[in-house]
PDB file of C-alpha atoms in Angstrom:
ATOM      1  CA  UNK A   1      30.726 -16.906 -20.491  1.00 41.00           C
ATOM      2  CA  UNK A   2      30.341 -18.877 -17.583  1.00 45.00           C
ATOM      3  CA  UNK A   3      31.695 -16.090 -15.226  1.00 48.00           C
ATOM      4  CA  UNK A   4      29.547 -13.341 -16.859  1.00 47.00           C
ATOM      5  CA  UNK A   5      26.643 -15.754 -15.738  1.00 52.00           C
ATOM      6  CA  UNK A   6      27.940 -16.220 -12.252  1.00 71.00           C
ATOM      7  CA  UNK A   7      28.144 -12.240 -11.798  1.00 79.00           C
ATOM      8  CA  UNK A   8      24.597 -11.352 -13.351  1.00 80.00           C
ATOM      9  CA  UNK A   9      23.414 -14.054 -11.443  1.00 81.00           C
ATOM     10  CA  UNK A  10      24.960 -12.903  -7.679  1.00 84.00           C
ATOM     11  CA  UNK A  11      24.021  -9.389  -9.159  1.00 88.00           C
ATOM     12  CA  UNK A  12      20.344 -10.643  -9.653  1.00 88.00           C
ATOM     13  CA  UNK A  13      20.205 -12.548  -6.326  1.00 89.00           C
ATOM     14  CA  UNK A  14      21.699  -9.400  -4.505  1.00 91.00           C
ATOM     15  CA  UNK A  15      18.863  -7.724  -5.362  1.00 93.00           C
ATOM     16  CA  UNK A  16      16.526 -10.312  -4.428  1.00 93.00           C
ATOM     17  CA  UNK A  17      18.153 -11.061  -1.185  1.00 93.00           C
ATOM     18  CA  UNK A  18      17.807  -6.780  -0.305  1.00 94.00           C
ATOM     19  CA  UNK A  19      14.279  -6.407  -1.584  1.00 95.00           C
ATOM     20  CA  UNK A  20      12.208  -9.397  -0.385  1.00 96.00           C
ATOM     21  CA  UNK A  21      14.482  -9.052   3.196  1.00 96.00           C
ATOM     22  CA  UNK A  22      13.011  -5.623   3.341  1.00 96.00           C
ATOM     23  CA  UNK A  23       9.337  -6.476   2.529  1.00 96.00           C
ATOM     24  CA  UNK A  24       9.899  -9.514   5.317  1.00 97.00           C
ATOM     25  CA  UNK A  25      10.870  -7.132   8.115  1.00 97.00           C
ATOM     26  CA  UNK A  26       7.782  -4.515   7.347  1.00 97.00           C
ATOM     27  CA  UNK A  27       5.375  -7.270   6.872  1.00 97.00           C
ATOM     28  CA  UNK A  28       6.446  -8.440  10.393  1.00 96.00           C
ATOM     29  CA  UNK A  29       5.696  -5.328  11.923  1.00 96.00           C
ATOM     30  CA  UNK A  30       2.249  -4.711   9.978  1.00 95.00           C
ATOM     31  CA  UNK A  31       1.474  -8.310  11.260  1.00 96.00           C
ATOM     32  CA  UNK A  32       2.261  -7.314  14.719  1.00 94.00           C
ATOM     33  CA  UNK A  33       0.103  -4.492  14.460  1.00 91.00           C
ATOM     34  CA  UNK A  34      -2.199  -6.765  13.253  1.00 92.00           C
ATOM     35  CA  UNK A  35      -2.118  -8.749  15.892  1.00 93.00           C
ATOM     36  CA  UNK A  36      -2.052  -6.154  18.403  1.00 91.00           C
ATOM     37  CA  UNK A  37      -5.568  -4.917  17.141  1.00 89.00           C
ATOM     38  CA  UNK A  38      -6.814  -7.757  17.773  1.00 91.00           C
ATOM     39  CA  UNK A  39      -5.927  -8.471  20.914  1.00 90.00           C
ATOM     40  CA  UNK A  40      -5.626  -5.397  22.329  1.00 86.00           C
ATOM     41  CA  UNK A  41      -7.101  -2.274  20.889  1.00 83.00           C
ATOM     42  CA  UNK A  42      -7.605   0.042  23.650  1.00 83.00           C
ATOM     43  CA  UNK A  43      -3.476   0.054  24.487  1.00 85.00           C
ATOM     44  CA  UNK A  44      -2.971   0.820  21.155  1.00 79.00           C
ATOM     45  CA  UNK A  45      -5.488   3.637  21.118  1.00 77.00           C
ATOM     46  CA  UNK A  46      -3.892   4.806  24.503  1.00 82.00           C
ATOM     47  CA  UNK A  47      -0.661   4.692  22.669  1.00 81.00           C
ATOM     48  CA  UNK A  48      -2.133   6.373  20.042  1.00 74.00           C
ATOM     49  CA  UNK A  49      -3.130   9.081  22.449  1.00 73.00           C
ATOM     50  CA  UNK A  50      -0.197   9.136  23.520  1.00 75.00           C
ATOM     51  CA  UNK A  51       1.666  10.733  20.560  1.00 69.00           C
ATOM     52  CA  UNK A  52       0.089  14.227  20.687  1.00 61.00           C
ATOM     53  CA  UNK A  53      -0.839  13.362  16.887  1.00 69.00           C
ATOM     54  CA  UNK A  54      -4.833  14.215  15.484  1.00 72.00           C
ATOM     55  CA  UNK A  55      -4.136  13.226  12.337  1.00 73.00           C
ATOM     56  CA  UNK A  56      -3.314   9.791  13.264  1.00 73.00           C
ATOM     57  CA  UNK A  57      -5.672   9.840  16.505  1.00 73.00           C
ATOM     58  CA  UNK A  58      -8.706  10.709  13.805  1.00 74.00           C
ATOM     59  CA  UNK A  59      -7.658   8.550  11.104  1.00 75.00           C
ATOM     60  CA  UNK A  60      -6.639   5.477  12.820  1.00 77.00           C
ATOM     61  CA  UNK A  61      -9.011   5.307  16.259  1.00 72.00           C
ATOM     62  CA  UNK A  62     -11.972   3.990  14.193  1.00 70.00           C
ATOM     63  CA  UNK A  63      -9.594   1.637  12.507  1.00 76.00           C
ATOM     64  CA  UNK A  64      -8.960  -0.357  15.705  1.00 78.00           C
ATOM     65  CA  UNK A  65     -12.061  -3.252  14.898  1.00 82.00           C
ATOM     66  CA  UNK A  66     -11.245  -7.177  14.649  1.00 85.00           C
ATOM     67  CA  UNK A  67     -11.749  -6.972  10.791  1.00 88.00           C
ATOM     68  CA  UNK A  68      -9.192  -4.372  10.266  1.00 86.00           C
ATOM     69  CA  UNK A  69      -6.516  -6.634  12.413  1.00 89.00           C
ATOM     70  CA  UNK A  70      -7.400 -10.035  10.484  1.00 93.00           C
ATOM     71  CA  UNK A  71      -7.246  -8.300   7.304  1.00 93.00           C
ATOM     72  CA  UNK A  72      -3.999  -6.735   8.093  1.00 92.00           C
ATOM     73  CA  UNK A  73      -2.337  -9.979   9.847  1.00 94.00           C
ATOM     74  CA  UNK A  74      -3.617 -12.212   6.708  1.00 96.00           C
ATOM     75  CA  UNK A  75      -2.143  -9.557   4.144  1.00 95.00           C
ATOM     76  CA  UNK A  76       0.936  -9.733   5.930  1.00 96.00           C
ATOM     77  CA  UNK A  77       1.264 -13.250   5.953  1.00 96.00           C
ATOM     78  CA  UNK A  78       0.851 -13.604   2.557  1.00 95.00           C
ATOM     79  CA  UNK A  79       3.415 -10.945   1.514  1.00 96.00           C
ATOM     80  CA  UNK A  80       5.546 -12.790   4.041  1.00 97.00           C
ATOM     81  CA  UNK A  81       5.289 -15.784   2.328  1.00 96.00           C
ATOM     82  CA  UNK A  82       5.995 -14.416  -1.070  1.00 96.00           C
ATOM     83  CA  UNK A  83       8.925 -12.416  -0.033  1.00 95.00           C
ATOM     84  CA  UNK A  84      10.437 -15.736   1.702  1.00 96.00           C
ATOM     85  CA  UNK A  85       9.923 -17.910  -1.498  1.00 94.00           C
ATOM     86  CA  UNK A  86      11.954 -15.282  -3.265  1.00 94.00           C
ATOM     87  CA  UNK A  87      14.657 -15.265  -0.713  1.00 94.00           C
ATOM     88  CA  UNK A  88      15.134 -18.624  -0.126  1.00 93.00           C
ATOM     89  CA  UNK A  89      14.482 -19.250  -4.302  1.00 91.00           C
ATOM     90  CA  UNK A  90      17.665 -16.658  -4.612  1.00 89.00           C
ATOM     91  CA  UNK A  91      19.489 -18.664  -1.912  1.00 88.00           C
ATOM     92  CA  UNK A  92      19.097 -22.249  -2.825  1.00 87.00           C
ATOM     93  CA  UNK A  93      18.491 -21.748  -6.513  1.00 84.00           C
ATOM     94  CA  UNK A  94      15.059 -23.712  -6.413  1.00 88.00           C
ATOM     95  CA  UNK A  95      14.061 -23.753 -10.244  1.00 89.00           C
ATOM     96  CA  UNK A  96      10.330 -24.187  -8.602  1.00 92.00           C
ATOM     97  CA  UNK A  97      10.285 -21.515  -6.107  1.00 93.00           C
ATOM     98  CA  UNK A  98      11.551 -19.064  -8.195  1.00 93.00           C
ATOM     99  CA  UNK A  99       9.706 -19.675 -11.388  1.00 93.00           C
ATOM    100  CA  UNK A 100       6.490 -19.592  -8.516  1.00 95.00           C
ATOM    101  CA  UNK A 101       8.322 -16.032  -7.208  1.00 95.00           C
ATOM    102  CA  UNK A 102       8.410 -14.895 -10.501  1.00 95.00           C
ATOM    103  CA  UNK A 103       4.531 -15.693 -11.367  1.00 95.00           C
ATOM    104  CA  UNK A 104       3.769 -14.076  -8.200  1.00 96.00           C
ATOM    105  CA  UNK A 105       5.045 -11.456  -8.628  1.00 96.00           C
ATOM    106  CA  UNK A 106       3.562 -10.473 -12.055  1.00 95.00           C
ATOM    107  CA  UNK A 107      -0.115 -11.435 -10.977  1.00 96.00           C
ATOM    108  CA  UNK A 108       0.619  -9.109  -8.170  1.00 95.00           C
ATOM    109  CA  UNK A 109       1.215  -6.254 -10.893  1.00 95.00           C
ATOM    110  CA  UNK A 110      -2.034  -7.008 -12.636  1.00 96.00           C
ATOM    111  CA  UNK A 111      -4.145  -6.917  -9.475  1.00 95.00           C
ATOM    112  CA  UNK A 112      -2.483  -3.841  -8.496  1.00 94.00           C
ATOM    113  CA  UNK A 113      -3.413  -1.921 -11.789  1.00 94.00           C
ATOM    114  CA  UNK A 114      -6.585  -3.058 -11.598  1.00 95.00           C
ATOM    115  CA  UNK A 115      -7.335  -2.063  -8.302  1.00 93.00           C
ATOM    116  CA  UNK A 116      -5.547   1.429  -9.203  1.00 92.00           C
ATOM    117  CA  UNK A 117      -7.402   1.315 -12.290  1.00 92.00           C
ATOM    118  CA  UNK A 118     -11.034   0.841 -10.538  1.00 91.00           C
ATOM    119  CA  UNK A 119      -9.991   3.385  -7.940  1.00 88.00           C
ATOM    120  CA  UNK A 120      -8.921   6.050  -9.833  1.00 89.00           C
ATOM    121  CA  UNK A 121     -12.054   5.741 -12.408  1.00 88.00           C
ATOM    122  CA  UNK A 122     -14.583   5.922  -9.442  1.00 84.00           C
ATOM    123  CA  UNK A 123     -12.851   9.000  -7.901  1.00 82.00           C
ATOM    124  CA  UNK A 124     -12.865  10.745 -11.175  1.00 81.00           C
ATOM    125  CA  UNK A 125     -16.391   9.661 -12.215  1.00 80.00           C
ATOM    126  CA  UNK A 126     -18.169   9.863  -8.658  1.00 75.00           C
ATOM    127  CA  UNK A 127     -15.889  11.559  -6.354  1.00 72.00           C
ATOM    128  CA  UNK A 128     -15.804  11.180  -2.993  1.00 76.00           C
ATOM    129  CA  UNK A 129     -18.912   9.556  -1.637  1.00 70.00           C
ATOM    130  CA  UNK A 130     -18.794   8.832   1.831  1.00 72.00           C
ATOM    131  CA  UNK A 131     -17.108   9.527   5.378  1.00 70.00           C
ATOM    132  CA  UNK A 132     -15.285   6.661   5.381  1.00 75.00           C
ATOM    133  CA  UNK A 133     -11.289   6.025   6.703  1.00 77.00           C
ATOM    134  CA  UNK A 134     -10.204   6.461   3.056  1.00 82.00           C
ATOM    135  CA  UNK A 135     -12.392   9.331   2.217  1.00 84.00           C
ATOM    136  CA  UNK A 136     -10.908  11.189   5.317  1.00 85.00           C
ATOM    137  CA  UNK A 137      -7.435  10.658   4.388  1.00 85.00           C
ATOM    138  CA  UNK A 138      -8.105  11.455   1.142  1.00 86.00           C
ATOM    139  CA  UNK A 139      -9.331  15.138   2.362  1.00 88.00           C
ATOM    140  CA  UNK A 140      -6.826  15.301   5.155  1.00 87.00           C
ATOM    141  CA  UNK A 141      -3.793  14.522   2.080  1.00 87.00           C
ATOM    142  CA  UNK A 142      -5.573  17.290  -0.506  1.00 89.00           C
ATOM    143  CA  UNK A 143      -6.646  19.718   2.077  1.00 89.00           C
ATOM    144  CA  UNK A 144     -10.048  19.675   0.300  1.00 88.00           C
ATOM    145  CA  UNK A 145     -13.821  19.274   0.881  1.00 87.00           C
ATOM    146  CA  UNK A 146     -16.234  18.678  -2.159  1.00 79.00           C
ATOM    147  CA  UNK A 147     -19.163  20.279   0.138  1.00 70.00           C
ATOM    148  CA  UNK A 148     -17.238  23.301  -0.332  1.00 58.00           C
ATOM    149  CA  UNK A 149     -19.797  25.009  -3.374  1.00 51.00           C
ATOM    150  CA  UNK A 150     -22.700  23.746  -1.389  1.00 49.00           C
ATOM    151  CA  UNK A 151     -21.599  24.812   2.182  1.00 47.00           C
ATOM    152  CA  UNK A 152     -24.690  26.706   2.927  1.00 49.00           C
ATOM    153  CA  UNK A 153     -26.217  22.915   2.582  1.00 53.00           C
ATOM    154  CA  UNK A 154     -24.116  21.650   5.416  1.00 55.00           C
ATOM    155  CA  UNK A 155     -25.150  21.845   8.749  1.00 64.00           C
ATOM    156  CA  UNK A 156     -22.666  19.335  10.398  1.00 74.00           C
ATOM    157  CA  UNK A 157     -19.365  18.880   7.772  1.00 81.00           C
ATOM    158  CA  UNK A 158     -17.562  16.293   8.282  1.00 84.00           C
ATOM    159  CA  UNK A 159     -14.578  16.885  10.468  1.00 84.00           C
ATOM    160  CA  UNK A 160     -11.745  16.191   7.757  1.00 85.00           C
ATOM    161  CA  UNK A 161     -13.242  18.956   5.605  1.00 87.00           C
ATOM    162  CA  UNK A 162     -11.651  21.331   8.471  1.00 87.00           C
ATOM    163  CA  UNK A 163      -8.742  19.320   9.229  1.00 85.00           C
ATOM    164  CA  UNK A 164      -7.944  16.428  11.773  1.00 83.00           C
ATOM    165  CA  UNK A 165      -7.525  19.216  14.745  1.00 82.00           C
ATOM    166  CA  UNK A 166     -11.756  19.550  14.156  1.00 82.00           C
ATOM    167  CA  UNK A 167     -12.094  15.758  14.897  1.00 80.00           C
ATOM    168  CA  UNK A 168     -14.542  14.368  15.724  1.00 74.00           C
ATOM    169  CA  UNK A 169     -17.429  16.481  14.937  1.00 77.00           C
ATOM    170  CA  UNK A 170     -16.123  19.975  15.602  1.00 78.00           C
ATOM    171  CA  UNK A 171     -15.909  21.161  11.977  1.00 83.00           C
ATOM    172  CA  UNK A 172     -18.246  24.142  10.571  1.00 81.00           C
ATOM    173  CA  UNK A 173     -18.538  25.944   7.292  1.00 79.00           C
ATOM    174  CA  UNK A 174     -16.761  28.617   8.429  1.00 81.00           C
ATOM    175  CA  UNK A 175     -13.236  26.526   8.986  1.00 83.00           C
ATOM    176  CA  UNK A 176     -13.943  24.251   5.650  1.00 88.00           C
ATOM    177  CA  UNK A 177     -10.873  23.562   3.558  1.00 87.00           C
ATOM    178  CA  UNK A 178     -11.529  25.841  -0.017  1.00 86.00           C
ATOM    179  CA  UNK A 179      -9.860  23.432  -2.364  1.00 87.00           C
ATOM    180  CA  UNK A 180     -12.941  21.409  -4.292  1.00 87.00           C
ATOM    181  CA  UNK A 181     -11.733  17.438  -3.817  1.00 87.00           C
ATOM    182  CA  UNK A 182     -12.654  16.493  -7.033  1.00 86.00           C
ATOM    183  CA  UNK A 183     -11.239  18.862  -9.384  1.00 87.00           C
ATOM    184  CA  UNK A 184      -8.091  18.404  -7.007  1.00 88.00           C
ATOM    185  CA  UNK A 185      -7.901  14.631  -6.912  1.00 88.00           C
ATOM    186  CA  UNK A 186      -8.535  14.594 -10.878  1.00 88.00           C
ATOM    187  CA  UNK A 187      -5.303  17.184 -11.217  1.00 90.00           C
ATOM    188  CA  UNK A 188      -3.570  14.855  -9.280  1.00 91.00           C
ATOM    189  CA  UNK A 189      -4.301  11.959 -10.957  1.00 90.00           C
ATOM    190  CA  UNK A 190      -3.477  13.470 -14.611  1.00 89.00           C
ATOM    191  CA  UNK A 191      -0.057  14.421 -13.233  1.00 91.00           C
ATOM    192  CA  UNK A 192       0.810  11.359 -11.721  1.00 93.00           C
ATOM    193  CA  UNK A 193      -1.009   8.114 -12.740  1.00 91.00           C
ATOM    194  CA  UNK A 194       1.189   7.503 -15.406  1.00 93.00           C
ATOM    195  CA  UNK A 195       3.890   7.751 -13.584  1.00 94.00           C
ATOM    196  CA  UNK A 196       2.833   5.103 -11.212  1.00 94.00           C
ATOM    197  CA  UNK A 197       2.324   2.924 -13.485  1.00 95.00           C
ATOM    198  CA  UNK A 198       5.191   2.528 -14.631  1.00 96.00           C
ATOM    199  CA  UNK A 199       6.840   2.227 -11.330  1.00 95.00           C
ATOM    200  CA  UNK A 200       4.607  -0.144 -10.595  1.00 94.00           C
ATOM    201  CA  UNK A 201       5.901  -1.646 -13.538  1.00 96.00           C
ATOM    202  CA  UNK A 202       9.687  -1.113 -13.178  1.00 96.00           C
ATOM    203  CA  UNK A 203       9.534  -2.938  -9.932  1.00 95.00           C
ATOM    204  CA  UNK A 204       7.557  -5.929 -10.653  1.00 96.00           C
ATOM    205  CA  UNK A 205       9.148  -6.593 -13.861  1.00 95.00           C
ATOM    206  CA  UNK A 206      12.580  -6.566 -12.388  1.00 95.00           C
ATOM    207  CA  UNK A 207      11.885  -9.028  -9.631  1.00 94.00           C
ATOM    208  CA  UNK A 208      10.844 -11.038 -11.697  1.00 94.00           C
ATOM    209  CA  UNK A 209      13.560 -10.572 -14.290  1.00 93.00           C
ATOM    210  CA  UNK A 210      15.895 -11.014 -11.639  1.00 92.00           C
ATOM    211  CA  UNK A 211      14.265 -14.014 -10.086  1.00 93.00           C
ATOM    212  CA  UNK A 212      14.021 -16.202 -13.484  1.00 90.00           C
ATOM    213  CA  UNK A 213      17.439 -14.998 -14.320  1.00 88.00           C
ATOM    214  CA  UNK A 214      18.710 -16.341 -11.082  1.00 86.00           C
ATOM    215  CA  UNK A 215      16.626 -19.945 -12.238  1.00 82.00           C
ATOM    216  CA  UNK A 216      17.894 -19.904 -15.795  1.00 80.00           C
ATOM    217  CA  UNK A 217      21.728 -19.255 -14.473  1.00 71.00           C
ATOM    218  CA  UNK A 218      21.398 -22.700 -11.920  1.00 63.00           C
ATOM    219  CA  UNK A 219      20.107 -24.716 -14.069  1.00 58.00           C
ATOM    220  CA  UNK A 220      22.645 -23.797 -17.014  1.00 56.00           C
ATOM    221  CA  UNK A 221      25.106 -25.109 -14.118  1.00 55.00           C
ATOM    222  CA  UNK A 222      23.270 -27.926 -13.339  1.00 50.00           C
ATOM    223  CA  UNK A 223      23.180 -29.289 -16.682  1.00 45.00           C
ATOM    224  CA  UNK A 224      26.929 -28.319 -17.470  1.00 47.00           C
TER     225      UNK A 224
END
């Protein structure tokens, strides 16, 4: 019984080791590009410039603002931190840090529905309603433009209802995408919310299987 234990438990920790080390690494390149829109935005948009690229040039140039870099640095951190209690929980075989891991990690899937949840409903129920970073991407990925039935209406479309090669304000109704975002983002969404959910699920639930397995499995030892 014992060895059974040990393997699910170095099978459990395996996984926790691989998974959190991954999330570490990315979170410490988002936080340098965090960092690096905060201190230095126009070599980063020179960079950006740089790659031939006007989807990302059109998407991500009006990203480059202070707020955009703390909020990015701060999510990172706290990811960071996350990830690290799970690592070094898995290592060490802290009952606290992974019982903490585990929590974590499970409040993390609630605020994630919810936040896919609230999402989802508005786009369905209101559509697209303004020219926002997200609203751009969201035409750019769906190759859509709800002004499409009222085009007549439109003097000056917004440049990602043409494409990002129309950016910044280059767009007319004669290049408009012909997909309607709605009816496209609501297709979408039937298809594969579900599905998301449940890999949303999958995930969360076995990290933190994995991470009170690893805490149940030390302190059987420690007691033995």
């Amino acid at each position: 019984m014992a060895k059974t234990e040990s393997k699910v438990s170095k099978f459990a920790a395996c996984i926790l080791y691989v998974v959190n080390f991954i999330i570490m690494v990315v979170c410490c390149i988002t936080f340098s590009f965090g960092l690096w829109i905060i201190i230095s935005p126009v070599t980063l948009s020179t960079i950006l410039d740089a790659t031939g690229s006007n989807t990302l040039k059109a998407l991500v140039q009006d990203m480059l603002t202070l707020q955009v870099g703390i909020a990015v640095s701060l999510v990172s951190v706290l990811l960071f931190f996350v990830c690290f209690m799970g690592f070094y929980g898995a290592v060490t075989g802290s009952a606290f840090l992974l019982f903490m891991y585990a929590a974590l990690v499970l409040l993390f899937l609630l605020l994630e529905c919810a936040f896919l949840h609230y999402f989802s409903t508005n786009l369905i129920e209101k559509g697209l309603q303004d020219d926002g970073q997200w609203t751009h991407a969201m035409r750019l990925i769906f190759k859509c433009c709800e002004h499409n039935t009222t085009v007549a209406e439109v003097k000056n479309p917004p440049w990602s209802c043409c494409g990002p090669d129309f950016y910044p304000d280059n767009c007319t109704s004669t290049a408009i995408y012909k997909k309607d975002c709605n009816s496209s983002i609501t297709s979408w969404l039937d298809n594969f919310e579900l599905p998301i959910y449940l890999l949303l699920a999958v995930i969360h639930v076995v990290l933190s299987s994995c991470s009170l397995l690893r805490r149940s499995c030390y302190a059987s030892r420690s007691h033995s």
